[in-house]
Amino acid sequence: MAEEKSQASSSKMLTLKASDGVLFEVELNIAKEMKTVQAYIDDCEDIETIPIPNVLGKHLAIVIEYIKKTNEEYDAEFEKQWNMDDLQLLLLAANYLNISGLQECLCKAIAKRIENKSPEYVRKVFNIENDHSPEEEAKLRKEYKWAFEGVDKD
Amino acid sequence: MSITVMEAEEQEGHPHMAMFMVLGHLPLYEILTMSNVCKSLLDEINSDVLLWHRLIVESPLNSRLTDETLLKITSKANGRLKTLALMNCIHITDQGLLRVVEQNPYIKELHIPACTSITPEGILKVVEALCERSNCLTNLSINGIYNIQKEHYHMLALNLRKNLTLEYEQTPPPFYHHIQFEHNVLASNLRLDYEEKMQQPVYYHKRGSVSSFKQGENRRIIDLEICPKCVEVRMVYDCPKVDCCKRKECRGCIFCIPRCENCGGCVGSDEPEEGACGDILCLECWLQVPKCNFCNKPYCMQHTDWWCTSTDSSLLCRVCDENSHGYTYTDVL
């Protein structure tokens, strides 16, 4: 599937401009995998440079690479390279650009990293504050007592 | 460098929007964990009805889930549960499952592998209930349920085939036009055979485990088949070996056709090679993998983390490692 993309008849190039001004020249058929970009092209046919205001250059580079190379093997290795912050920002980028395959891949990757972990671990890794009141916490503990009984530490 | 809205939110300790997107991919245990993390996640989990249309219960909840807690959780779907995956949920009974199905009659995917308190009769009742209307249950996984006989399988196939009509009308094979389908068990089996042949092959080395649910897979309608060799209801595997001489006929359950743990290929009547883990490898795979310095046995791909290293950094299997420390059973006495 990756080979088909690079051999596609369309050799027209498009420029994508990331939020930090970095420019990327990509082939039309690669850009079209991003449904958001596709919609942009459909609306204004003669456009040459498309602004991508929500995505940093470094993440856009990773996204473009993914589109070019994606297959079962690549996907399996892809997610191992990135830390949690990058994974989340990549997911937001994939969501904004509307690339369903990449979204799935990243969601699964993040899900795997929090598999079987405690709330404290999740808070630490995602830098989230615990804003539950003690009453709420007690209520949750009681409601899901059956699920968390006898849990080992991470 | 300009700061995006997302980065600003992150600095305040709020959950990243990305977390909301991931929720739909989480099994139940992780969803409950997330609801403990902070208020906005709890709110999102409680208010997102679509989230509860799919329920996946794996480890560690599989041994803690009861009929009662299952009913309580599935009630969050408000009758619209679409996918129910109970992986090795040993305490769920026929009655418990039936109650869930009565409250959620639109279930499309039902995965209950190794739910050992569920009986074949229980499954039949549930599948009949779910197939009462058309366009209902499309996928069923029951590997690991005890005592499934051919009669049960045929009844299940009869019920599920009602859904197949629509698909076949689009691409029917020519010889089917003349076959009567009503109450024709053989025809329903043939139909399922056809369906299965048109679908992806099932390989032994990719079988995964009954304790974890693989989302979004291209699945068969029923995971089990009638083994062409022993005619029992089992998981039937295809042969991935390109040079297997009887490739198309090399289909059977694992008892009829032993397979290599690494490549899924058939292991002929010439001695199968046993790994230190007890699993079987074909000769080709056996030759390629690293072996224990002492007993010359390898570990299969699933058990490569069982390797120990000896004092001179050579590979030892666990058994030889224990023996090398001079610790034997008799010492305990």
Coordinates of C-alpha atoms in Angstrom, one line a residue:
Chain A
M1 CA 0.0 0.0 0.0
A2 CA 2.9 2.3 0.8
E3 CA 4.4 1.6 -2.6
E4 CA 1.2 2.5 -4.4
K5 CA 1.2 6.0 -2.9
S6 CA 4.6 7.0 -4.2
Q7 CA 4.0 5.6 -7.7
A8 CA 0.7 7.3 -8.1
S9 CA 0.3 9.2 -11.4
S10 CA -0.3 12.5 -9.6
S11 CA 3.1 14.3 -9.3
K12 CA 1.6 17.7 -8.4
M13 CA 3.3 19.1 -5.3
L14 CA 1.6 21.0 -2.5
T15 CA 3.1 23.0 0.3
L16 CA 1.9 22.7 3.8
K17 CA 2.8 25.3 6.4
A18 CA 2.9 24.3 10.0
S19 CA 2.0 26.5 12.9
D20 CA 5.6 27.4 13.6
G21 CA 6.2 28.4 9.9
V22 CA 8.0 25.2 8.8
L23 CA 7.1 24.4 5.2
F24 CA 6.6 20.9 3.8
E25 CA 6.4 20.0 0.2
V26 CA 4.3 16.9 -0.3
E27 CA 2.8 15.1 -3.3
L28 CA -0.9 15.6 -3.8
N29 CA -1.9 12.0 -3.2
I30 CA -0.1 12.1 0.2
A31 CA -1.8 15.4 1.2
K32 CA -5.1 13.9 0.2
E33 CA -4.9 11.3 3.0
M34 CA -5.5 14.3 5.3
K35 CA -9.2 14.8 4.8
T36 CA -9.0 18.3 6.2
V37 CA -6.5 19.2 3.5
Q38 CA -8.6 17.5 0.9
A39 CA -11.5 19.7 1.8
Y40 CA -9.4 22.7 1.6
I41 CA -8.2 21.8 -1.9
D42 CA -11.8 21.1 -2.9
D43 CA -12.8 24.5 -1.8
C44 CA -10.0 26.5 -3.4
E45 CA -8.6 24.6 -6.4
D46 CA -5.6 26.7 -7.3
I47 CA -4.1 26.9 -3.8
E48 CA -0.4 26.1 -3.5
T49 CA 0.4 26.7 0.2
I50 CA -2.1 25.4 2.8
P51 CA -1.8 26.7 6.4
I52 CA -2.0 24.1 9.1
P53 CA -2.4 26.4 12.2
N54 CA -2.8 23.7 14.9
V55 CA 0.2 21.5 14.2
L56 CA 3.8 22.1 14.9
G57 CA 6.4 21.4 12.3
K58 CA 8.0 18.5 14.1
H59 CA 4.6 16.7 14.4
L60 CA 3.6 17.5 10.8
A61 CA 6.9 15.9 9.7
I62 CA 6.0 12.7 11.6
V63 CA 2.5 12.6 10.3
I64 CA 3.7 12.9 6.7
E65 CA 6.2 10.2 7.2
Y66 CA 3.5 8.0 8.7
I67 CA 1.3 8.4 5.6
K68 CA 4.1 7.5 3.3
K69 CA 5.2 4.4 5.1
T70 CA 2.1 3.0 6.9
N71 CA 1.7 -0.7 6.9
E72 CA 1.3 -3.4 9.5
E73 CA 4.9 -3.6 10.4
Y74 CA 5.6 0.1 10.4
D75 CA 2.5 0.8 12.6
A76 CA 3.7 -1.8 15.1
E77 CA 7.1 -0.1 15.5
F78 CA 5.8 3.5 15.0
E79 CA 4.3 4.2 18.4
K80 CA 7.3 2.9 20.4
Q81 CA 9.5 5.9 19.4
W82 CA 7.4 8.7 21.0
N83 CA 7.0 9.9 24.5
M84 CA 3.5 10.5 26.0
D85 CA 3.5 14.2 25.2
D86 CA 4.3 13.7 21.6
L87 CA 1.8 10.9 21.3
Q88 CA -1.0 13.2 22.5
L89 CA 0.0 16.1 20.3
L90 CA 0.2 13.7 17.4
L91 CA -3.2 12.4 18.1
L92 CA -4.6 15.9 18.2
A93 CA -2.8 16.6 14.9
A94 CA -4.3 13.4 13.3
N95 CA -7.7 14.4 14.6
Y96 CA -7.4 18.0 13.2
L97 CA -6.1 16.7 9.9
N98 CA -8.7 13.9 9.9
I99 CA -6.5 10.9 9.2
S100 CA -8.4 8.0 10.5
G101 CA -5.7 5.3 10.3
L102 CA -3.2 7.4 12.3
Q103 CA -5.9 8.3 14.9
E104 CA -6.6 4.6 15.5
C105 CA -3.0 3.8 15.7
L106 CA -2.2 6.5 18.2
C107 CA -5.3 5.8 20.3
K108 CA -4.4 2.2 20.6
A109 CA -0.8 3.2 21.5
I110 CA -1.9 5.5 24.3
A111 CA -4.4 2.9 25.6
K112 CA -1.6 0.3 25.7
R113 CA 0.6 2.6 27.8
I114 CA -2.0 3.0 30.5
E115 CA -3.1 -0.6 30.5
N116 CA -3.6 -1.9 34.0
K117 CA -2.2 1.3 35.7
S118 CA -3.5 3.2 38.6
P119 CA -5.2 6.7 38.6
E120 CA -2.1 8.1 40.3
Y121 CA 0.1 6.8 37.5
V122 CA -2.2 8.3 34.8
R123 CA -2.2 11.7 36.6
K124 CA 1.6 11.7 36.8
V125 CA 2.1 10.7 33.1
F126 CA -0.4 13.2 31.7
N127 CA 0.3 15.9 34.2
I128 CA -3.3 16.1 35.5
E129 CA -4.4 17.4 38.8
N130 CA -6.7 15.5 41.0
D131 CA -9.6 17.8 41.5
H132 CA -12.1 15.3 43.0
S133 CA -13.5 16.3 46.3
P134 CA -13.0 13.8 49.1
E135 CA -16.7 13.0 49.0
E136 CA -16.6 12.3 45.3
E137 CA -13.6 10.1 45.8
A138 CA -15.3 8.2 48.5
K139 CA -18.4 7.8 46.4
L140 CA -16.4 6.5 43.4
R141 CA -14.5 4.1 45.7
K142 CA -17.7 2.7 47.0
E143 CA -19.4 2.4 43.6
Y144 CA -16.5 0.5 42.0
K145 CA -15.3 -1.4 45.1
W146 CA -15.7 -4.7 43.2
A147 CA -13.4 -3.5 40.5
F148 CA -10.4 -2.3 42.6
E149 CA -10.4 -4.8 45.4
G150 CA -7.0 -6.5 46.0
V151 CA -5.2 -4.4 43.3
D152 CA -1.4 -4.6 43.3
K153 CA 0.8 -1.5 43.1
D154 CA 1.8 -0.6 39.5
Chain B
M1 CA 7.0 30.2 19.0
S2 CA 3.3 30.5 19.5
I3 CA 1.6 28.4 22.1
T4 CA -1.4 26.5 21.0
V5 CA -4.5 26.3 23.0
M6 CA -3.8 22.7 23.9
E7 CA -0.4 23.5 25.4
A8 CA -1.9 26.2 27.5
E9 CA -4.5 23.8 28.9
E10 CA -1.9 21.2 29.6
Q11 CA 0.1 23.7 31.7
E12 CA -3.0 24.2 34.0
G13 CA -3.1 20.4 34.8
H14 CA -6.3 19.8 32.8
P15 CA -6.6 16.6 30.8
H16 CA -5.4 16.9 27.3
M17 CA -8.2 16.7 24.8
A18 CA -6.4 13.7 23.4
M19 CA -7.4 11.8 26.5
F20 CA -11.1 12.2 25.6
M21 CA -10.4 10.6 22.2
V22 CA -8.6 7.7 23.8
L23 CA -11.5 6.8 26.1
G24 CA -13.4 5.0 23.3
H25 CA -10.5 2.6 22.9
L26 CA -10.2 1.6 26.5
P27 CA -11.4 -1.6 28.2
L28 CA -13.6 -1.2 31.2
Y29 CA -10.9 -1.4 33.9
E30 CA -9.0 1.5 32.3
I31 CA -12.2 3.5 31.9
L32 CA -12.9 3.2 35.6
T33 CA -9.4 4.2 36.4
M34 CA -9.8 7.3 34.2
S35 CA -13.0 8.3 36.0
N36 CA -10.9 8.3 39.2
V37 CA -8.3 10.6 37.7
C38 CA -10.1 14.0 37.7
K39 CA -13.5 15.7 37.5
S40 CA -13.5 16.5 33.8
L41 CA -12.7 12.9 32.8
L42 CA -15.4 11.6 35.2
D43 CA -17.9 14.0 33.7
E44 CA -16.9 13.0 30.1
I45 CA -17.2 9.3 31.0
N46 CA -20.6 9.7 32.6
S47 CA -22.1 11.9 29.9
D48 CA -20.7 10.2 26.8
V49 CA -23.4 7.6 26.0
L50 CA -21.7 6.4 22.9
L51 CA -18.7 5.3 25.1
W52 CA -20.9 2.7 26.7
H53 CA -22.2 1.2 23.5
R54 CA -19.1 -0.9 23.5
L55 CA -18.0 -2.8 26.6
I56 CA -14.7 -4.7 26.8
V57 CA -13.9 -6.6 30.0
E58 CA -10.4 -8.2 30.2
S59 CA -7.9 -8.8 33.0
P60 CA -8.0 -7.8 35.8
L61 CA -11.7 -7.4 35.9
N62 CA -12.4 -10.7 34.2
S63 CA -12.2 -12.6 37.5
R64 CA -14.1 -9.9 39.4
L65 CA -17.1 -9.3 37.2
T66 CA -20.3 -10.8 38.4
D67 CA -23.8 -11.1 36.8
E68 CA -24.9 -8.2 39.0
T69 CA -22.0 -5.8 38.2
L70 CA -22.3 -6.7 34.5
L71 CA -25.9 -5.7 34.5
K72 CA -25.2 -2.5 36.3
I73 CA -22.4 -1.5 33.8
T74 CA -24.4 -2.4 30.7
S75 CA -27.3 -0.4 31.9
K76 CA -25.3 2.7 31.1
A77 CA -25.8 1.9 27.4
N78 CA -29.5 2.6 27.8
G79 CA -30.4 -0.4 25.8
R80 CA -28.1 0.4 22.9
L81 CA -25.2 -1.9 23.6
K82 CA -23.6 -2.8 20.3
T83 CA -20.4 -4.7 21.2
L84 CA -20.0 -6.9 24.3
A85 CA -16.6 -8.5 24.9
L86 CA -16.3 -10.6 28.0
M87 CA -12.9 -12.2 27.9
N88 CA -12.5 -15.1 30.2
C89 CA -15.1 -13.7 32.6
I90 CA -15.5 -16.9 34.6
H91 CA -18.3 -15.8 36.9
I92 CA -20.8 -14.8 34.3
T93 CA -23.6 -17.3 34.0
D94 CA -26.3 -18.1 31.4
Q95 CA -28.9 -16.1 33.3
G96 CA -26.6 -13.1 33.7
L97 CA -25.8 -12.9 30.0
L98 CA -29.5 -13.4 29.1
R99 CA -30.6 -10.6 31.3
V100 CA -28.1 -8.2 29.6
V101 CA -29.3 -9.4 26.2
E102 CA -32.9 -8.9 27.1
Q103 CA -32.1 -5.3 28.0
N104 CA -29.9 -4.7 25.0
P105 CA -31.5 -6.4 22.0
Y106 CA -29.4 -4.6 19.4
I107 CA -26.1 -6.2 20.2
K108 CA -24.1 -6.8 17.0
E109 CA -20.9 -8.4 18.3
L110 CA -20.8 -10.9 21.1
H111 CA -17.4 -12.1 22.3
I112 CA -17.5 -14.5 25.3
P113 CA -14.4 -16.7 24.9
A114 CA -13.5 -18.9 27.9
C115 CA -16.5 -17.6 30.0
T116 CA -16.5 -21.0 31.6
S117 CA -19.7 -20.6 33.6
I118 CA -21.7 -20.2 30.3
T119 CA -23.1 -23.3 28.7
P120 CA -23.9 -24.0 25.0
E121 CA -27.6 -24.0 25.8
G122 CA -27.2 -20.6 27.4
I123 CA -25.5 -19.3 24.2
L124 CA -28.2 -20.7 22.1
K125 CA -30.9 -18.9 24.1
V126 CA -28.9 -15.6 23.8
V127 CA -28.2 -16.0 20.1
E128 CA -31.9 -16.8 19.3
A129 CA -33.0 -13.8 21.2
L130 CA -30.5 -11.6 19.3
C131 CA -31.4 -13.0 15.9
E132 CA -35.1 -12.5 16.2
R133 CA -34.9 -9.4 14.0
S134 CA -32.8 -9.1 10.9
N135 CA -29.6 -7.1 10.8
C136 CA -28.7 -8.1 14.4
L137 CA -25.9 -10.3 15.6
T138 CA -23.0 -10.4 13.1
N139 CA -20.1 -11.8 15.1
L140 CA -19.9 -14.4 17.8
S141 CA -16.8 -15.7 19.6
I142 CA -17.2 -18.8 21.8
N143 CA -13.8 -20.5 21.9
G144 CA -13.1 -21.9 25.3
I145 CA -16.7 -22.6 26.3
Y146 CA -17.0 -26.2 27.4
N147 CA -19.0 -28.9 25.7
I148 CA -20.0 -27.3 22.5
Q149 CA -21.4 -30.1 20.3
K150 CA -22.1 -30.2 16.6
E151 CA -25.9 -29.9 17.3
H152 CA -25.3 -26.6 19.1
Y153 CA -23.0 -25.3 16.3
H154 CA -25.6 -26.1 13.6
M155 CA -28.3 -24.3 15.6
L156 CA -26.1 -21.3 16.0
A157 CA -25.3 -21.3 12.3
L158 CA -29.0 -21.5 11.4
N159 CA -29.7 -18.5 13.6
L160 CA -26.8 -16.4 12.4
R161 CA -27.3 -17.2 8.7
K162 CA -30.3 -15.0 8.6
N163 CA -27.9 -12.1 8.4
L164 CA -25.9 -13.6 5.6
T165 CA -28.7 -13.2 3.0
L166 CA -28.0 -9.5 2.5
E167 CA -24.3 -10.1 1.8
Y168 CA -24.8 -13.0 -0.5
E169 CA -27.3 -11.2 -2.6
Q170 CA -24.5 -8.9 -3.5
T171 CA -21.9 -11.5 -4.6
P172 CA -23.5 -14.9 -4.7
P173 CA -21.6 -17.8 -6.2
P174 CA -23.6 -19.3 -9.1
F175 CA -24.3 -22.7 -7.7
Y176 CA -26.2 -21.3 -4.7
H177 CA -29.1 -20.2 -6.7
H178 CA -30.4 -23.8 -6.7
I179 CA -30.0 -24.7 -3.1
Q180 CA -33.0 -24.6 -0.7
F181 CA -32.0 -22.9 2.5
E182 CA -34.9 -23.3 4.8
H183 CA -34.0 -25.7 7.6
N184 CA -31.3 -27.1 5.5
V185 CA -28.4 -27.4 8.0
L186 CA -26.0 -28.6 5.3
A187 CA -26.7 -25.6 3.2
S188 CA -26.2 -23.3 6.2
N189 CA -22.9 -25.0 6.8
L190 CA -22.0 -24.7 3.2
R191 CA -22.9 -21.0 3.3
L192 CA -20.7 -20.5 6.3
D193 CA -18.0 -22.4 4.6
Y194 CA -18.3 -20.1 1.6
E195 CA -18.2 -17.1 3.8
E196 CA -15.2 -18.4 5.6
K197 CA -13.4 -19.2 2.4
M198 CA -14.0 -15.7 1.2
Q199 CA -12.6 -14.3 4.4
Q200 CA -9.1 -13.9 5.7
P201 CA -7.4 -17.2 6.7
V202 CA -6.9 -18.0 10.4
Y203 CA -3.3 -18.7 11.4
Y204 CA -2.3 -20.6 14.5
H205 CA 0.7 -18.3 15.4
K206 CA -1.6 -15.2 15.2
R207 CA -4.3 -16.7 17.3
G208 CA -3.7 -14.3 20.2
S209 CA -5.2 -15.1 23.6
V210 CA -8.7 -15.5 24.9
S211 CA -7.9 -13.0 27.6
S212 CA -7.4 -9.9 25.4
F213 CA -9.8 -8.4 22.9
K214 CA -8.3 -7.3 19.6
Q215 CA -10.4 -4.4 18.3
G216 CA -11.4 -3.8 14.7
E217 CA -10.4 -7.1 13.4
N218 CA -11.8 -8.7 10.3
R219 CA -13.7 -11.5 12.0
R220 CA -15.5 -14.6 11.0
I221 CA -19.2 -14.8 11.9
I222 CA -18.5 -17.6 14.3
D223 CA -14.9 -18.1 15.5
L224 CA -15.3 -21.9 15.7
E225 CA -15.8 -24.4 12.9
I226 CA -16.3 -28.1 12.4
C227 CA -12.9 -29.5 12.0
P228 CA -12.8 -31.2 8.5
K229 CA -10.7 -34.0 10.0
C230 CA -12.2 -35.0 13.3
V231 CA -15.6 -33.4 12.8
E232 CA -15.5 -31.8 16.3
V233 CA -16.4 -28.1 17.0
R234 CA -13.0 -26.4 17.4
M235 CA -10.8 -23.5 16.2
V236 CA -9.7 -24.5 12.7
Y237 CA -6.5 -23.1 11.3
D238 CA -5.2 -22.6 7.8
C239 CA -1.6 -23.3 6.7
P240 CA 0.6 -20.3 5.9
K241 CA 3.4 -22.4 4.5
V242 CA 3.8 -21.5 0.8
D243 CA 5.4 -24.9 0.1
C244 CA 2.8 -27.0 2.0
C245 CA 1.9 -29.6 -0.5
K246 CA -1.7 -30.0 0.6
R247 CA -2.2 -26.3 1.3
K248 CA -5.9 -25.9 0.6
E249 CA -6.7 -29.1 2.5
C250 CA -4.3 -28.3 5.3
R251 CA -7.0 -27.1 7.5
G252 CA -7.8 -28.6 10.8
C253 CA -7.9 -28.1 14.5
I254 CA -4.7 -28.1 16.5
F255 CA -5.3 -31.7 17.6
C256 CA -5.5 -33.0 14.1
I257 CA -2.8 -30.9 12.6
P258 CA -0.1 -29.9 15.0
R259 CA 1.4 -26.5 14.2
C260 CA 4.5 -24.5 14.8
E261 CA 4.1 -21.9 17.5
N262 CA 6.4 -19.4 15.6
C263 CA 5.1 -19.6 12.0
G264 CA 1.8 -21.4 12.2
G265 CA 2.9 -24.0 9.6
C266 CA 1.9 -27.6 9.8
V267 CA 4.4 -29.9 11.6
G268 CA 4.5 -33.2 9.8
S269 CA 4.6 -36.7 11.2
D270 CA 8.4 -36.3 11.3
E271 CA 9.2 -35.4 14.9
P272 CA 8.0 -32.0 15.9
E273 CA 10.7 -30.1 17.8
E274 CA 9.8 -29.2 21.4
G275 CA 10.9 -26.0 22.9
A276 CA 12.0 -25.6 26.5
C277 CA 8.5 -24.1 27.1
G278 CA 6.8 -27.2 25.9
D279 CA 5.5 -25.6 22.8
I280 CA 6.1 -27.1 19.4
L281 CA 8.3 -25.7 16.6
C282 CA 8.7 -26.8 13.0
L283 CA 12.2 -27.8 12.0
E284 CA 12.8 -24.6 10.0
C285 CA 12.0 -22.4 12.9
W286 CA 13.8 -24.6 15.3
L287 CA 17.0 -24.2 13.3
Q288 CA 16.8 -20.4 13.3
V289 CA 16.1 -19.6 16.9
P290 CA 18.6 -19.3 19.8
K291 CA 19.0 -22.4 22.0
C292 CA 19.8 -23.2 25.6
N293 CA 23.6 -23.7 26.0
F294 CA 22.9 -26.8 28.1
C295 CA 20.0 -28.7 26.8
N296 CA 19.9 -27.2 23.3
K297 CA 16.2 -26.4 23.5
P298 CA 14.8 -23.1 22.2
Y299 CA 12.0 -20.9 23.5
C300 CA 9.2 -20.1 21.1
M301 CA 8.4 -16.5 20.2
Q302 CA 5.8 -16.2 22.9
H303 CA 8.3 -17.1 25.6
T304 CA 11.5 -15.3 24.7
D305 CA 11.3 -13.4 28.0
W306 CA 11.9 -16.7 29.8
W307 CA 15.5 -16.8 28.9
C308 CA 18.0 -16.7 31.8
T309 CA 21.7 -15.9 31.4
S310 CA 24.4 -17.9 33.1
T311 CA 27.5 -16.5 34.8
D312 CA 29.4 -16.6 31.4
S313 CA 26.6 -14.7 29.7
S314 CA 25.4 -17.7 27.7
L315 CA 21.7 -18.4 27.3
L316 CA 20.1 -20.9 29.7
C317 CA 16.5 -22.0 29.8
R318 CA 14.7 -21.8 33.1
V319 CA 14.9 -25.5 33.8
C320 CA 18.7 -25.7 33.2
D321 CA 19.1 -22.5 35.2
E322 CA 17.4 -24.0 38.2
N323 CA 19.4 -27.2 37.9
S324 CA 22.7 -25.3 37.6
H325 CA 22.1 -23.7 41.0
G326 CA 22.1 -27.2 42.5
Y327 CA 18.5 -26.7 43.6
T328 CA 16.5 -29.8 43.1
Y329 CA 13.2 -31.2 44.5
T330 CA 15.0 -33.5 46.8
D331 CA 16.7 -30.6 48.6
V332 CA 13.3 -29.4 49.7
L333 CA 12.6 -32.6 51.5

